[in-house]
Amino acid sequence: MVSVAEASSIVLNHLVKPLEVVLNLSHAVGRVLAETIVADRDLPPVNRVTMDGIAIAFAAVQSDIQKFSIEGTMAAGMPAKVLGNKINCFEVMTGAVLPGNTDTVIPYEDILVDGKMATLQTASVKQGQNIHYQGADAKAGSLLLSAGMILSPAEIALLASVGRAEIKVYDFPKTAIISSGDELVSVETRPLPHQVRRSNSFAIHAAMQMMGWDGELFHLADVKEDMKISLREIISKFDVLILSGGVSKGKYDFVPEVMEELGISKLIHRVSQRPGKPFWFGASKNKVVFALPGNPVSTYMCFYRYIRLWILSSMNVNATESHVILAEDFKPLHDLTYFLQVRVYNESGKLMARPEVGGGSGDFANLKLVTGFIELPPAKSMYLKGQVFRYFSFR
């Protein structure tokens, strides 16, 4: 049995090299950028007006001019114009190019416009005010985005602004999601008292889809030879396998044995953690297999603690750790690393985590009450209110 830290290190030492795919910009949000993006021109490309009002030459104010003759109007989208007389002004709208021979914008709130005249109504005018200068955000050719960044709506807008209708992102490996167990029946089935509907594979698939990662679902019966035949075929077609169930020490837990018979070397089997102690991880030259315990909370926790970090690391994402403050004392339930279900909330700017223990690793209904897990190191005494712990969010 290995520690959580050891298990995490082993998993992260077996990253995959992702392929790259070109996506339309409208389908790229949430994906991981696979190329470097530079500015194709200065941002903004011109000196830009930031408030509706008049554009003047500041020297006129210094000469104590209070009334300005309006030479014309500049709206956003119009080509640049030049102020003919430096004691005059242009009416300008937000987003317009700053007219030539002007260097200051006075908002309408500080002037009185009467016909073709604008009269200053304030003594507080600063040279260069209300102008977004050319290249202030980025110079042409400067680095904007680097590979390994998860694309949020902000990056999508930036990509659009530099003319990238298509973008290169990392593709996810071809993945199989496999449940096992004779007690499991399809979602559509009305289960008998000794049966339960399959839910773990749908939870895993949904967690993957939130990242833009798809997978194909399979189910295996608890018959070793049949399992071996099915897994041999699945392994031949997929790069990554994520299994749920069949990894403990029960009489029908064939997954570890079958995997090794099929050439997948065991790297981890059993981690000093609760839930998820039977977690199994293996690899061959070009295949990676995660075999998660069958209890729903164990499956869910192992995905977020190991698999999500593994795939993000494979895509060069620098996934920063999150931490929260324990909101109340909590008594240790085990002498192992414990992943406590919590609901995180904001209290005066601090992220607080309230325990929502639930009924154990089989109580998947309790997950609806929580926002994630905190990782509690092995301890003999109480975990105290106010202590800070690592947090794994799934909302």
Short mmCIF file of C-alpha atoms in Angstrom, two decimals:
data_model
loop_
_atom_site.label_atom_id
_atom_site.label_comp_id
_atom_site.label_asym_id
_atom_site.label_seq_id
_atom_site.Cartn_x
_atom_site.Cartn_y
_atom_site.Cartn_z
CA MET A 1 0.00 0.00 0.00
CA VAL A 2 1.32 3.46 -0.91
CA SER A 3 0.57 6.90 0.49
CA VAL A 4 -1.59 9.43 -1.33
CA ALA A 5 1.50 11.50 -2.14
CA GLU A 6 3.28 8.43 -3.54
CA ALA A 7 0.24 7.43 -5.58
CA SER A 8 -0.08 10.93 -7.00
CA SER A 9 3.62 10.99 -7.92
CA ILE A 10 3.40 7.62 -9.69
CA VAL A 11 0.33 8.68 -11.67
CA LEU A 12 1.92 12.00 -12.68
CA ASN A 13 5.07 10.19 -13.80
CA HIS A 14 3.01 8.38 -16.45
CA LEU A 15 1.62 11.26 -18.46
CA VAL A 16 0.48 10.84 -22.05
CA LYS A 17 1.58 13.02 -24.95
CA PRO A 18 -1.64 14.52 -26.28
CA LEU A 19 -2.32 14.99 -29.93
CA GLU A 20 -3.38 18.37 -31.27
CA VAL A 21 -6.58 19.28 -33.07
CA VAL A 22 -7.79 22.46 -34.75
CA LEU A 23 -11.18 23.71 -33.56
CA ASN A 24 -13.43 26.54 -34.61
CA LEU A 25 -13.16 29.32 -32.05
CA SER A 26 -16.84 28.92 -31.13
CA HIS A 27 -16.14 25.36 -29.93
CA ALA A 28 -12.86 25.99 -28.09
CA VAL A 29 -14.02 27.24 -24.68
CA GLY A 30 -12.86 24.99 -21.86
CA ARG A 31 -10.23 23.31 -24.02
CA VAL A 32 -6.47 23.54 -23.48
CA LEU A 33 -4.51 25.77 -25.84
CA ALA A 34 -1.77 23.94 -27.78
CA GLU A 35 0.01 26.89 -29.41
CA THR A 36 1.51 30.28 -28.67
CA ILE A 37 -0.59 33.32 -29.55
CA VAL A 38 0.95 36.72 -30.32
CA ALA A 39 -0.68 40.05 -31.10
CA ASP A 40 -1.08 40.56 -34.84
CA ARG A 41 -1.13 44.36 -34.32
CA ASP A 42 -1.00 46.84 -31.48
CA LEU A 43 -3.84 46.56 -28.96
CA PRO A 44 -5.57 48.92 -29.20
CA PRO A 45 -4.48 49.57 -32.81
CA VAL A 46 -5.05 53.34 -32.48
CA ASN A 47 -5.39 55.98 -29.79
CA ARG A 48 -8.96 55.28 -28.72
CA VAL A 49 -11.56 57.51 -27.06
CA THR A 50 -12.94 56.03 -23.82
CA MET A 51 -15.79 58.45 -23.07
CA ASP A 52 -18.40 60.37 -25.05
CA GLY A 53 -17.53 64.08 -25.15
CA ILE A 54 -15.15 66.40 -26.99
CA ALA A 55 -11.52 65.92 -28.04
CA ILE A 56 -9.29 68.97 -27.67
CA ALA A 57 -5.66 70.01 -27.70
CA PHE A 58 -4.70 70.44 -24.04
CA ALA A 59 -2.63 73.50 -24.95
CA ALA A 60 -5.91 75.34 -25.54
CA VAL A 61 -6.96 74.82 -21.92
CA GLN A 62 -3.53 75.98 -20.81
CA SER A 63 -4.18 79.17 -22.80
CA ASP A 64 -7.39 79.60 -20.73
CA ILE A 65 -9.76 78.84 -23.63
CA GLN A 66 -13.16 77.86 -22.20
CA LYS A 67 -15.28 77.74 -25.37
CA PHE A 68 -14.54 75.46 -28.30
CA SER A 69 -16.02 75.55 -31.77
CA ILE A 70 -17.08 72.04 -32.85
CA GLU A 71 -15.45 71.13 -36.17
CA GLY A 72 -17.23 67.81 -36.55
CA THR A 73 -18.12 64.47 -34.99
CA MET A 74 -16.12 61.24 -34.70
CA ALA A 75 -18.05 58.03 -34.05
CA ALA A 76 -16.67 54.55 -33.45
CA GLY A 77 -15.83 52.91 -36.76
CA MET A 78 -15.10 56.14 -38.62
CA PRO A 79 -11.63 56.73 -40.16
CA ALA A 80 -9.39 59.19 -38.34
CA LYS A 81 -9.83 62.92 -38.83
CA VAL A 82 -7.54 65.82 -37.96
CA LEU A 83 -8.49 68.89 -35.96
CA GLY A 84 -7.92 71.87 -38.25
CA ASN A 85 -7.70 74.58 -35.61
CA LYS A 86 -6.15 73.66 -32.28
CA ILE A 87 -8.45 75.97 -30.36
CA ASN A 88 -11.47 74.06 -31.67
CA CYS A 89 -12.72 70.56 -30.84
CA PHE A 90 -14.31 67.41 -32.22
CA GLU A 91 -17.31 65.73 -30.67
CA VAL A 92 -16.19 62.13 -30.09
CA MET A 93 -17.97 58.93 -29.09
CA THR A 94 -16.62 56.05 -27.01
CA GLY A 95 -14.51 53.75 -29.17
CA ALA A 96 -13.76 56.37 -31.80
CA VAL A 97 -10.26 57.03 -33.10
CA LEU A 98 -8.78 60.06 -31.35
CA PRO A 99 -8.67 62.90 -33.93
CA GLY A 100 -5.28 64.16 -35.00
CA ASN A 101 -3.98 67.30 -33.26
CA THR A 102 -5.96 66.39 -30.08
CA ASP A 103 -4.61 64.82 -26.91
CA THR A 104 -7.37 65.12 -24.30
CA VAL A 105 -11.03 64.06 -24.07
CA ILE A 106 -13.51 65.96 -21.90
CA PRO A 107 -16.75 64.04 -21.16
CA TYR A 108 -20.17 65.52 -21.83
CA GLU A 109 -20.75 65.74 -18.06
CA ASP A 110 -18.08 68.48 -17.91
CA ILE A 111 -19.20 70.60 -20.85
CA LEU A 112 -22.27 72.44 -22.13
CA VAL A 113 -23.02 71.95 -25.83
CA ASP A 114 -25.07 74.65 -27.51
CA GLY A 115 -25.30 74.25 -31.25
CA LYS A 116 -21.76 74.28 -32.62
CA MET A 117 -20.15 75.47 -29.40
CA ALA A 118 -18.94 73.46 -26.39
CA THR A 119 -18.30 75.37 -23.16
CA LEU A 120 -16.09 73.95 -20.42
CA GLN A 121 -17.94 73.49 -17.08
CA THR A 122 -15.03 72.25 -14.97
CA ALA A 123 -11.60 73.48 -13.94
CA SER A 124 -10.29 69.93 -13.58
CA VAL A 125 -8.88 68.80 -16.92
CA LYS A 126 -5.77 66.63 -17.19
CA GLN A 127 -3.76 66.20 -20.34
CA GLY A 128 -4.28 62.75 -21.88
CA GLN A 129 -7.41 61.93 -19.90
CA ASN A 130 -10.00 59.45 -21.23
CA ILE A 131 -7.73 58.04 -23.94
CA HIS A 132 -6.76 54.41 -24.39
CA TYR A 133 -3.40 54.75 -26.08
CA GLN A 134 -2.26 52.66 -29.05
CA GLY A 135 -0.36 49.56 -27.91
CA ALA A 136 -1.13 50.16 -24.23
CA ASP A 137 -2.49 46.61 -23.83
CA ALA A 138 -0.04 44.80 -26.12
CA LYS A 139 2.43 45.63 -28.85
CA ALA A 140 2.33 43.87 -32.22
CA GLY A 141 4.23 40.58 -31.96
CA SER A 142 4.08 40.42 -28.16
CA LEU A 143 3.06 37.21 -26.39
CA LEU A 144 -0.61 37.04 -25.46
CA LEU A 145 -1.30 33.37 -24.62
CA SER A 146 0.88 30.32 -24.04
CA ALA A 147 0.21 26.63 -24.62
CA GLY A 148 -1.22 24.88 -21.58
CA MET A 149 -3.84 27.52 -20.80
CA ILE A 150 -7.46 26.47 -20.30
CA LEU A 151 -9.50 28.74 -22.57
CA SER A 152 -12.12 30.74 -20.71
CA PRO A 153 -14.52 33.21 -22.37
CA ALA A 154 -11.90 35.93 -21.75
CA GLU A 155 -9.29 34.11 -23.84
CA ILE A 156 -11.89 33.36 -26.53
CA ALA A 157 -12.55 37.11 -26.84
CA LEU A 158 -8.82 37.80 -27.05
CA LEU A 159 -8.36 35.15 -29.75
CA ALA A 160 -11.20 36.70 -31.74
CA SER A 161 -9.58 40.12 -31.42
CA VAL A 162 -6.40 38.87 -33.09
CA GLY A 163 -8.27 37.22 -35.93
CA ARG A 164 -8.06 33.57 -34.88
CA ALA A 165 -11.22 31.96 -36.26
CA GLU A 166 -9.60 28.56 -35.67
CA ILE A 167 -7.31 27.53 -32.86
CA LYS A 168 -5.07 24.59 -32.05
CA VAL A 169 -5.91 22.77 -28.82
CA TYR A 170 -4.79 19.55 -27.19
CA ASP A 171 -6.97 16.58 -28.00
CA PHE A 172 -8.01 14.10 -25.35
CA PRO A 173 -6.86 10.48 -25.60
CA LYS A 174 -9.34 7.92 -26.84
CA THR A 175 -10.93 6.73 -23.63
CA ALA A 176 -13.10 3.81 -22.52
CA ILE A 177 -15.23 4.07 -19.37
CA ILE A 178 -15.95 0.60 -18.03
CA SER A 179 -18.21 -0.54 -15.21
CA SER A 180 -18.18 -4.09 -13.89
CA GLY A 181 -20.40 -6.12 -11.61
CA ASP A 182 -23.30 -8.54 -12.00
CA GLU A 183 -25.39 -6.44 -9.61
CA LEU A 184 -25.41 -3.53 -12.05
CA VAL A 185 -28.20 -3.07 -14.58
CA SER A 186 -28.87 -0.40 -17.19
CA VAL A 187 -30.42 2.93 -16.27
CA GLU A 188 -33.65 2.05 -18.09
CA THR A 189 -34.13 -1.22 -16.18
CA ARG A 190 -36.43 -1.59 -13.19
CA PRO A 191 -33.96 -3.22 -10.78
CA LEU A 192 -34.76 -6.19 -8.56
CA PRO A 193 -34.04 -5.82 -4.84
CA HIS A 194 -30.54 -7.27 -5.27
CA GLN A 195 -29.67 -5.02 -8.22
CA VAL A 196 -28.71 -1.35 -8.68
CA ARG A 197 -28.65 0.83 -11.75
CA ARG A 198 -25.26 1.72 -13.22
CA SER A 199 -24.34 5.25 -12.18
CA ASN A 200 -20.54 5.40 -11.72
CA SER A 201 -19.77 5.30 -15.43
CA PHE A 202 -22.22 8.15 -16.03
CA ALA A 203 -20.61 10.20 -13.24
CA ILE A 204 -17.15 9.66 -14.73
CA HIS A 205 -18.37 10.47 -18.22
CA ALA A 206 -20.09 13.64 -17.01
CA ALA A 207 -16.97 14.78 -15.15
CA MET A 208 -14.95 14.23 -18.32
CA GLN A 209 -17.46 16.07 -20.48
CA MET A 210 -17.21 19.13 -18.23
CA MET A 211 -13.59 19.29 -19.44
CA GLY A 212 -14.48 18.68 -23.09
CA TRP A 213 -13.29 15.06 -22.80
CA ASP A 214 -15.47 12.33 -24.28
CA GLY A 215 -15.44 8.60 -23.78
CA GLU A 216 -17.24 5.40 -24.75
CA LEU A 217 -19.14 3.41 -22.11
CA PHE A 218 -18.89 -0.36 -21.56
CA HIS A 219 -20.07 -2.86 -18.96
CA LEU A 220 -18.45 -6.15 -17.97
CA ALA A 221 -19.89 -9.11 -16.11
CA ASP A 222 -18.04 -10.78 -13.22
CA VAL A 223 -16.84 -13.69 -15.32
CA LYS A 224 -13.08 -13.73 -15.59
CA GLU A 225 -12.66 -15.23 -19.07
CA ASP A 226 -15.44 -13.10 -20.53
CA MET A 227 -13.90 -10.02 -18.90
CA LYS A 228 -10.51 -10.89 -20.32
CA ILE A 229 -11.88 -11.25 -23.86
CA SER A 230 -13.72 -7.93 -23.63
CA LEU A 231 -10.83 -6.05 -22.09
CA ARG A 232 -8.36 -7.37 -24.65
CA GLU A 233 -10.52 -5.89 -27.40
CA ILE A 234 -11.07 -2.60 -25.55
CA ILE A 235 -7.36 -2.20 -24.84
CA SER A 236 -6.62 -2.68 -28.55
CA LYS A 237 -8.93 0.21 -29.47
CA PHE A 238 -8.44 2.75 -26.67
CA ASP A 239 -5.49 4.65 -25.19
CA VAL A 240 -6.95 5.16 -21.72
CA LEU A 241 -9.21 2.89 -19.71
CA ILE A 242 -11.14 4.08 -16.64
CA LEU A 243 -12.78 1.19 -14.80
CA SER A 244 -15.14 1.21 -11.85
CA GLY A 245 -15.41 -1.86 -9.63
CA GLY A 246 -13.70 -5.22 -9.48
CA VAL A 247 -10.45 -4.03 -7.84
CA SER A 248 -10.84 -5.04 -4.21
CA LYS A 249 -10.05 -8.43 -2.63
CA GLY A 250 -13.38 -10.11 -3.26
CA LYS A 251 -13.77 -13.49 -4.91
CA TYR A 252 -15.10 -11.84 -8.10
CA ASP A 253 -12.71 -8.89 -8.24
CA PHE A 254 -10.84 -9.96 -11.35
CA VAL A 255 -9.70 -6.62 -12.77
CA PRO A 256 -6.13 -6.47 -11.35
CA GLU A 257 -5.39 -10.08 -12.33
CA VAL A 258 -6.84 -9.73 -15.82
CA MET A 259 -5.02 -6.47 -16.48
CA GLU A 260 -1.64 -7.98 -15.69
CA GLU A 261 -2.43 -11.02 -17.84
CA LEU A 262 -3.15 -8.61 -20.70
CA GLY A 263 0.20 -6.88 -20.34
CA ILE A 264 -0.77 -3.87 -18.23
CA SER A 265 1.84 -3.56 -15.49
CA LYS A 266 0.54 -2.79 -12.03
CA LEU A 267 2.01 0.43 -10.65
CA ILE A 268 -0.39 1.02 -7.75
CA HIS A 269 -2.82 -1.24 -5.93
CA ARG A 270 -4.20 0.03 -2.66
CA VAL A 271 -3.60 3.54 -1.35
CA SER A 272 -3.67 4.54 2.32
CA GLN A 273 -6.80 6.66 1.86
CA ARG A 274 -10.48 6.60 2.61
CA PRO A 275 -12.54 6.42 0.54
CA GLY A 276 -10.86 4.73 -2.42
CA LYS A 277 -8.37 2.44 -0.69
CA PRO A 278 -8.43 -0.30 -3.42
CA PHE A 279 -7.46 2.18 -6.19
CA TRP A 280 -5.44 0.42 -8.94
CA PHE A 281 -3.29 2.07 -11.59
CA GLY A 282 -1.29 0.45 -14.36
CA ALA A 283 0.33 1.15 -17.71
CA SER A 284 1.99 -0.46 -20.69
CA LYS A 285 4.12 1.18 -23.34
CA ASN A 286 1.21 3.14 -24.83
CA LYS A 287 -1.79 2.41 -22.58
CA VAL A 288 -2.86 3.86 -19.25
CA VAL A 289 -5.42 2.20 -16.97
CA PHE A 290 -7.17 3.63 -13.93
CA ALA A 291 -9.23 1.06 -12.03
CA LEU A 292 -11.32 2.76 -9.37
CA PRO A 293 -13.19 1.19 -6.45
CA GLY A 294 -16.84 0.51 -7.18
CA ASN A 295 -18.39 2.47 -4.33
CA PRO A 296 -19.76 5.65 -5.91
CA VAL A 297 -18.08 8.19 -3.61
CA SER A 298 -14.75 6.36 -4.00
CA THR A 299 -15.07 6.47 -7.78
CA TYR A 300 -15.94 10.15 -7.75
CA MET A 301 -13.17 11.14 -5.37
CA CYS A 302 -10.49 9.18 -7.24
CA PHE A 303 -11.43 10.85 -10.51
CA TYR A 304 -10.95 14.34 -9.10
CA ARG A 305 -7.91 13.51 -6.96
CA TYR A 306 -5.95 11.58 -9.59
CA ILE A 307 -7.42 11.40 -13.09
CA ARG A 308 -8.35 15.04 -13.59
CA LEU A 309 -4.92 16.22 -12.43
CA TRP A 310 -3.25 13.57 -14.61
CA ILE A 311 -4.97 14.65 -17.84
CA LEU A 312 -4.42 18.36 -17.13
CA SER A 313 -0.74 17.72 -16.42
CA SER A 314 -0.49 15.73 -19.65
CA MET A 315 -1.70 18.85 -21.45
CA ASN A 316 0.88 21.09 -19.75
CA VAL A 317 -1.71 22.82 -17.59
CA ASN A 318 -0.23 24.24 -14.42
CA ALA A 319 -3.09 23.23 -12.15
CA THR A 320 -2.72 25.34 -9.01
CA GLU A 321 -3.77 23.87 -5.69
CA SER A 322 -6.86 25.17 -3.92
CA HIS A 323 -7.10 25.42 -0.15
CA VAL A 324 -9.98 26.10 2.22
CA ILE A 325 -10.45 26.65 5.94
CA LEU A 326 -12.17 23.98 8.04
CA ALA A 327 -15.32 25.60 9.44
CA GLU A 328 -15.70 23.35 12.49
CA ASP A 329 -13.78 20.76 14.48
CA PHE A 330 -13.80 17.30 12.94
CA LYS A 331 -12.86 14.03 14.63
CA PRO A 332 -10.68 11.64 12.56
CA LEU A 333 -12.60 8.62 11.31
CA HIS A 334 -9.52 6.66 10.19
CA ASP A 335 -5.76 6.62 10.57
CA LEU A 336 -5.48 7.01 6.78
CA THR A 337 -5.59 10.11 4.58
CA TYR A 338 -9.27 10.98 4.59
CA PHE A 339 -11.12 12.81 1.84
CA LEU A 340 -13.89 14.62 3.65
CA GLN A 341 -16.96 15.74 1.76
CA VAL A 342 -17.55 19.44 2.38
CA ARG A 343 -19.70 22.34 1.32
CA VAL A 344 -17.56 25.42 0.70
CA TYR A 345 -18.95 28.90 1.30
CA ASN A 346 -17.57 32.43 1.55
CA GLU A 347 -17.44 34.04 4.95
CA SER A 348 -16.06 37.58 5.00
CA GLY A 349 -13.75 36.83 2.09
CA LYS A 350 -12.57 33.47 3.43
CA LEU A 351 -13.42 30.12 1.83
CA MET A 352 -14.83 27.98 4.62
CA ALA A 353 -15.48 24.22 4.38
CA ARG A 354 -18.33 22.70 6.37
CA PRO A 355 -18.18 18.88 6.69
CA GLU A 356 -21.02 16.88 5.12
CA VAL A 357 -19.90 13.35 5.98
CA GLY A 358 -22.82 11.36 4.62
CA GLY A 359 -23.32 7.63 5.03
CA GLY A 360 -20.01 6.39 3.70
CA SER A 361 -18.53 5.62 0.29
CA GLY A 362 -21.76 4.08 -0.94
CA ASP A 363 -23.87 7.16 -0.17
CA PHE A 364 -23.79 8.90 -3.55
CA ALA A 365 -26.99 10.80 -2.72
CA ASN A 366 -24.96 12.85 -0.21
CA LEU A 367 -22.86 14.27 -3.05
CA LYS A 368 -25.73 16.56 -3.98
CA LEU A 369 -25.09 18.44 -0.73
CA VAL A 370 -21.38 19.06 -1.23
CA THR A 371 -19.05 21.05 -3.47
CA GLY A 372 -15.93 18.91 -3.20
CA PHE A 373 -13.48 17.07 -0.95
CA ILE A 374 -10.78 18.26 1.41
CA GLU A 375 -7.70 16.10 1.92
CA LEU A 376 -7.11 15.43 5.61
CA PRO A 377 -3.70 13.92 6.42
CA PRO A 378 -3.53 10.98 8.85
CA ALA A 379 -4.10 12.21 12.39
CA LYS A 380 -4.76 10.79 15.83
CA SER A 381 -6.30 13.90 17.30
CA MET A 382 -8.99 16.33 16.24
CA TYR A 383 -8.84 18.38 13.06
CA LEU A 384 -9.42 21.87 14.36
CA LYS A 385 -11.64 24.67 13.13
CA GLY A 386 -9.50 27.22 11.30
CA GLN A 387 -6.97 24.74 9.93
CA VAL A 388 -6.25 24.97 6.19
CA PHE A 389 -6.47 21.92 3.92
CA ARG A 390 -6.16 21.15 0.23
CA TYR A 391 -9.49 21.23 -1.60
CA PHE A 392 -10.72 19.39 -4.68
CA SER A 393 -13.81 21.00 -6.16
CA PHE A 394 -16.27 19.38 -8.55
CA ARG A 395 -18.69 22.31 -8.87
#
